Amino acid sequence: MSDLLEIHQLSVKLQNKVILSDVELSLQAGDILGLVGPSGCGKTTLLNVIAGFIEPCSGQLTIGKEIKVSADNMIAPEHRNIGMIFQGYALFPHLTVEANIRFGIDKLSKQEQAKRIDPLLDLLKLGELTQRYPHELSGGQQQRVAIARALAPQPKLLLLDEPFSNIDARLRNELMIEIRQLLKHLNMTAIFVTHNKDEVFTFADKIAVMHQGNILQTGLPSAVCKQPGSWQVADFLQLGSWLPVVVQVLEQSNSLISAIGDFVLEKTPLKNDPIAEVHSDSIEIEEFIAGSNQNESLQLLIKPQFIELCKSDAPANVQVEHISITEQGYHYLLSSLSRDNCLKFDQLSFYTDVLLTIGQQIKIAIKSHDFVVFSNINP
Amino acid sequence: MAPVLVMLFGGISASTELFTHLWQTVLPDYIANTLLLGVLVVLLSLIFGVTAAAIIFHTNVIGKNSLRWLLMLPLAMPAYLVAYLYTDLFDYAGPIQRALREWFSWQSPADYWFFDIRTLPGAALILSLVLFPYVYMLARTAFEQQDQTLLKASRTLGLSAQQSFFKIALPLARPAIAVAASLVLMETLADFATVQYFSVNTLTTAIYDTWLGYGDLAAANALASVLMLFILFAVIAEQKARAGQRHQSHSPDKNHEVALLNTVQQVFACGFCWLLAIGGFILPFSLLIIMALEYSDVEQLIALLPTGKNSLEVAFYAATITSFIALVLGLYRRMCRDRWRTLPQQISGFGYAIPGTVLAMAMLATFGPLDHWINNLAEIAGMQEPGLILSGSIFGIIFAFVVRFAAIANGTIESGINQIPHSVDFAPPSLGAGLAKTLHKVHIPLLKPSILVAWLLVFVEAMKELPAVLLLRPFNFETLSTQIYQLISDEMLEQGALGAILIVLFGLLPIIFLNKNNEKKNNKNIEENT
């Protein structure tokens, strides 16, 4: 399949402030992309550039075959054939549900209009509500109307700006699944913006993580979680905690020294499954160790599922700082007992069914797995 | 309220014979003129005001920042002043026609056509030139407060910026525009001096003539009652329009796109706005200043003092009493859990709709008999008769002002009260403070700016108000506005130019003050958005 959307070296400046710099992104027809990142990273700006509300100062943006936008060739939003669902839905308060949905296609003949609207009303279960006004609808109903309105002109690309942020947490998951099924049914290409990573995992086929006006990594959600390209990605997606480690280069094997024990790096598993080198601060461990200085300090990403509790008579290496209760058992934040400045930590996340008390000192160990190490992090 | 009921009653009980006489002679004309004038002024004000607001908010017109506030200034101009100044400028003996005759060597009016400003359309134009800022201000505010994502949504659905304006922005601003239109209509129906000067016979001039000219209070009452019916219509329209103003997003997106005009559009937009600003304020004000420079001297300035003092005195009392009452009513409404707590405020707000002429008639109809009754009582009691202490003193004027301007003060103070979060009402009692201390230490200090604005607005309106004073003033009691009106009637405004400037300057005060507050709020919004 060919790419429906292609963005090349796109930059945006607003009031002399760089909001987006050299953004690269492509999206295949029929894919749903989840655009995530901390607030202020430029997600909504990127969406507005694609929609045509903000002009890029350089770079190209191609939608389908016909629409090619650059700084010299701005195309007005109404000529881009893009549908958009806004954060507050932006339903026209003075028009009924039906008139809202009809708004974008009122140049078509009455029959054509009905042909488009009726199936949408059925799909979105809006048949009963056509004569109501937006303020008479619940949040979920309003959102359905917004979707029907955006889909009625049969756009090539659908943009959704935090579509689920105003929905009750309990209903949210249900709605996301429902709408995802609808978009898949229509084979609609969509980009949706959120700051909630869980929404991406439920709703999107692909994920793009943004940070300070840049897209750091794009890919399948599972792949990105397994191998985050940079510490910001791992940090934003809250993939685990940071464990300070120091490299020790030896003749037979290399090892990482940490406050909770040393890990001898066997070379075979790493070779078979090397850590992707996507960005400058993501490092293939072996390669890095080969060229690194003895005793250089790094940060090891530790996912909670790789931490295990050792027998209670073993000498302790961490202390419990905070306890909370979750569906996955007790969640503890642990701090190191080591006094070594380079190695100490205080925010290690850990889940277990065993009840501990605050201040209790325990021993934990890390199960063997593919390590992901970063240098220069600043979480 | 009571005086209006008395007047309506008096109006109804006015001999049917007299009413049929009026109906058979002049009344249909008066009513037709009044209606035509109202329709014309509302239409023109809408065209001026909405277009100007759209240009200022939605485009990149040159000089936008100055025009934003310049377009509000005409509100400070009393219509009758502009009427006089423009007549001076444009009539046969005026400088414009003289110059034209000289250039083209025309001899007499038969040689050329020139519009006659002293007509009904002329009066409508002049009234709209000073009243359109109501529409402009309310429409602009409505545009500014609209959720801009609605316009964006319209764009993604295939409509151009222009189409989006007509299909989304304008319909959404309609309630606000309707409110402004009914304000304009009320002001037009209340206008007396402009139509009087242009010899356009409307209901207000008829009331004035019937009372002062023929001394027929009953007939005047009847006419005032008819006018009141029209006003009632405007009030109902306004209430309906306000009821429609309910849809507002909670956190509207205020970052708006500005349409870029090409050169031709720029010339038109710029020309339109500047014409309005010049026509409504800059030109008449300059004419006044020229007049003052040419004719004024120290003597005139001294002659100005007693009338100026009267004006200030009346306006000061009216403003103080009105603000105080508004404050009490507002706090009563906020603090009491009574079901009818909003009623006194609503009733007192009705007074704004009543034209000064009608109000004055109502006062005369009520206080006249009351005065007689007091005098009779004094006579019976063997005391000296106090004379017309109610209807024949400045008490009547101040009372009329308080009734007429209560709505302005109520509105201002009410919006101030609404900005105080309700939790603030509950905090002091939880700290052991009683109601008196709560009001004294918390609410009144918080409301100080609103009270000041309310006071200022009433003060200025009271300075400008003419018809009520004309009818109610004691003998030999002149205020700046009556004096200027007198001079205008005698075609001698030169003598009063300084006083007129004074009225305009006072009128500018609240506009500047309010505008400054608004800009501050806007700047804050912009900062929050970026």
mmCIF file of N, CA and C in Angstrom, chain B residues 42 131 179-191 230-231 234-236 238-239 350 352-355 404:
data_model
loop_
_atom_site.group_PDB
_atom_site.id
_atom_site.type_symbol
_atom_site.label_atom_id
_atom_site.label_comp_id
_atom_site.label_asym_id
_atom_site.label_seq_id
_atom_site.Cartn_x
_atom_site.Cartn_y
_atom_site.Cartn_z
ATOM 1 N N VAL B 42 -32.314 51.375 13.401
ATOM 2 C CA VAL B 42 -31.862 50.022 13.736
ATOM 3 C C VAL B 42 -31.131 49.401 12.550
ATOM 4 N N LEU B 131 -25.319 55.912 17.659
ATOM 5 C CA LEU B 131 -25.827 54.737 18.385
ATOM 6 C C LEU B 131 -25.207 53.418 17.923
ATOM 7 N N VAL B 179 -29.807 42.059 21.157
ATOM 8 C CA VAL B 179 -29.822 42.881 22.363
ATOM 9 C C VAL B 179 -29.395 44.301 22.018
ATOM 10 N N ALA B 180 -28.308 44.407 21.250
ATOM 11 C CA ALA B 180 -27.814 45.726 20.871
ATOM 12 C C ALA B 180 -28.867 46.466 20.051
ATOM 13 N N ALA B 181 -29.515 45.760 19.128
ATOM 14 C CA ALA B 181 -30.520 46.402 18.279
ATOM 15 C C ALA B 181 -31.673 46.932 19.125
ATOM 16 N N SER B 182 -32.065 46.158 20.152
ATOM 17 C CA SER B 182 -33.176 46.664 20.962
ATOM 18 C C SER B 182 -32.733 47.850 21.819
ATOM 19 N N LEU B 183 -31.453 47.862 22.235
ATOM 20 C CA LEU B 183 -30.948 49.056 22.938
ATOM 21 C C LEU B 183 -31.027 50.270 22.024
ATOM 22 N N VAL B 184 -30.590 50.072 20.779
ATOM 23 C CA VAL B 184 -30.613 51.172 19.813
ATOM 24 C C VAL B 184 -32.050 51.651 19.614
ATOM 25 N N LEU B 185 -32.963 50.693 19.505
ATOM 26 C CA LEU B 185 -34.370 51.043 19.311
ATOM 27 C C LEU B 185 -34.904 51.853 20.496
ATOM 28 N N MET B 186 -34.558 51.409 21.714
ATOM 29 C CA MET B 186 -35.010 52.147 22.900
ATOM 30 C C MET B 186 -34.473 53.567 22.897
ATOM 31 N N GLU B 187 -33.173 53.700 22.582
ATOM 32 C CA GLU B 187 -32.578 55.035 22.558
ATOM 33 C C GLU B 187 -33.246 55.895 21.485
ATOM 34 N N THR B 188 -33.544 55.290 20.352
ATOM 35 C CA THR B 188 -34.155 56.050 19.268
ATOM 36 C C THR B 188 -35.543 56.533 19.668
ATOM 37 N N LEU B 189 -36.328 55.611 20.243
ATOM 38 C CA LEU B 189 -37.678 55.997 20.658
ATOM 39 C C LEU B 189 -37.615 57.066 21.741
ATOM 40 N N ALA B 190 -36.549 57.038 22.540
ATOM 41 C CA ALA B 190 -36.436 58.010 23.625
ATOM 42 C C ALA B 190 -35.906 59.355 23.149
ATOM 43 N N ASP B 191 -35.308 59.363 21.941
ATOM 44 C CA ASP B 191 -34.671 60.604 21.499
ATOM 45 C C ASP B 191 -35.711 61.700 21.330
ATOM 46 N N PHE B 230 -44.786 50.820 22.431
ATOM 47 C CA PHE B 230 -43.682 50.492 21.521
ATOM 48 C C PHE B 230 -42.462 50.032 22.303
ATOM 49 N N ILE B 231 -42.173 50.746 23.384
ATOM 50 C CA ILE B 231 -41.017 50.413 24.208
ATOM 51 C C ILE B 231 -41.162 48.994 24.756
ATOM 52 N N ALA B 234 -39.971 46.604 22.381
ATOM 53 C CA ALA B 234 -38.507 46.524 22.331
ATOM 54 C C ALA B 234 -37.972 45.717 23.508
ATOM 55 N N VAL B 235 -38.567 45.934 24.691
ATOM 56 C CA VAL B 235 -38.097 45.237 25.882
ATOM 57 C C VAL B 235 -38.323 43.732 25.755
ATOM 58 N N ILE B 236 -39.498 43.373 25.268
ATOM 59 C CA ILE B 236 -39.792 41.944 25.105
ATOM 60 C C ILE B 236 -38.817 41.331 24.110
ATOM 61 N N GLU B 238 -35.858 42.267 23.522
ATOM 62 C CA GLU B 238 -34.542 42.151 24.167
ATOM 63 C C GLU B 238 -34.492 40.947 25.079
ATOM 64 N N GLN B 239 -35.537 40.785 25.886
ATOM 65 C CA GLN B 239 -35.579 39.650 26.813
ATOM 66 C C GLN B 239 -35.500 38.332 26.052
ATOM 67 N N PHE B 350 -36.339 47.897 34.827
ATOM 68 C CA PHE B 350 -37.252 48.210 33.748
ATOM 69 C C PHE B 350 -37.195 49.682 33.366
ATOM 70 N N TYR B 352 -34.927 51.661 32.602
ATOM 71 C CA TYR B 352 -34.042 52.107 31.533
ATOM 72 C C TYR B 352 -34.770 52.188 30.202
ATOM 73 N N ALA B 353 -35.790 51.327 30.081
ATOM 74 C CA ALA B 353 -36.508 51.274 28.809
ATOM 75 C C ALA B 353 -37.418 52.481 28.635
ATOM 76 N N ILE B 354 -37.714 53.148 29.751
ATOM 77 C CA ILE B 354 -38.697 54.227 29.657
ATOM 78 C C ILE B 354 -38.023 55.493 29.157
ATOM 79 N N PRO B 355 -38.485 56.046 28.048
ATOM 80 C CA PRO B 355 -37.883 57.284 27.549
ATOM 81 C C PRO B 355 -38.011 58.397 28.590
ATOM 82 N N ARG B 404 -34.496 55.892 35.815
ATOM 83 C CA ARG B 404 -34.088 55.635 34.451
ATOM 84 C C ARG B 404 -32.765 54.879 34.380
#
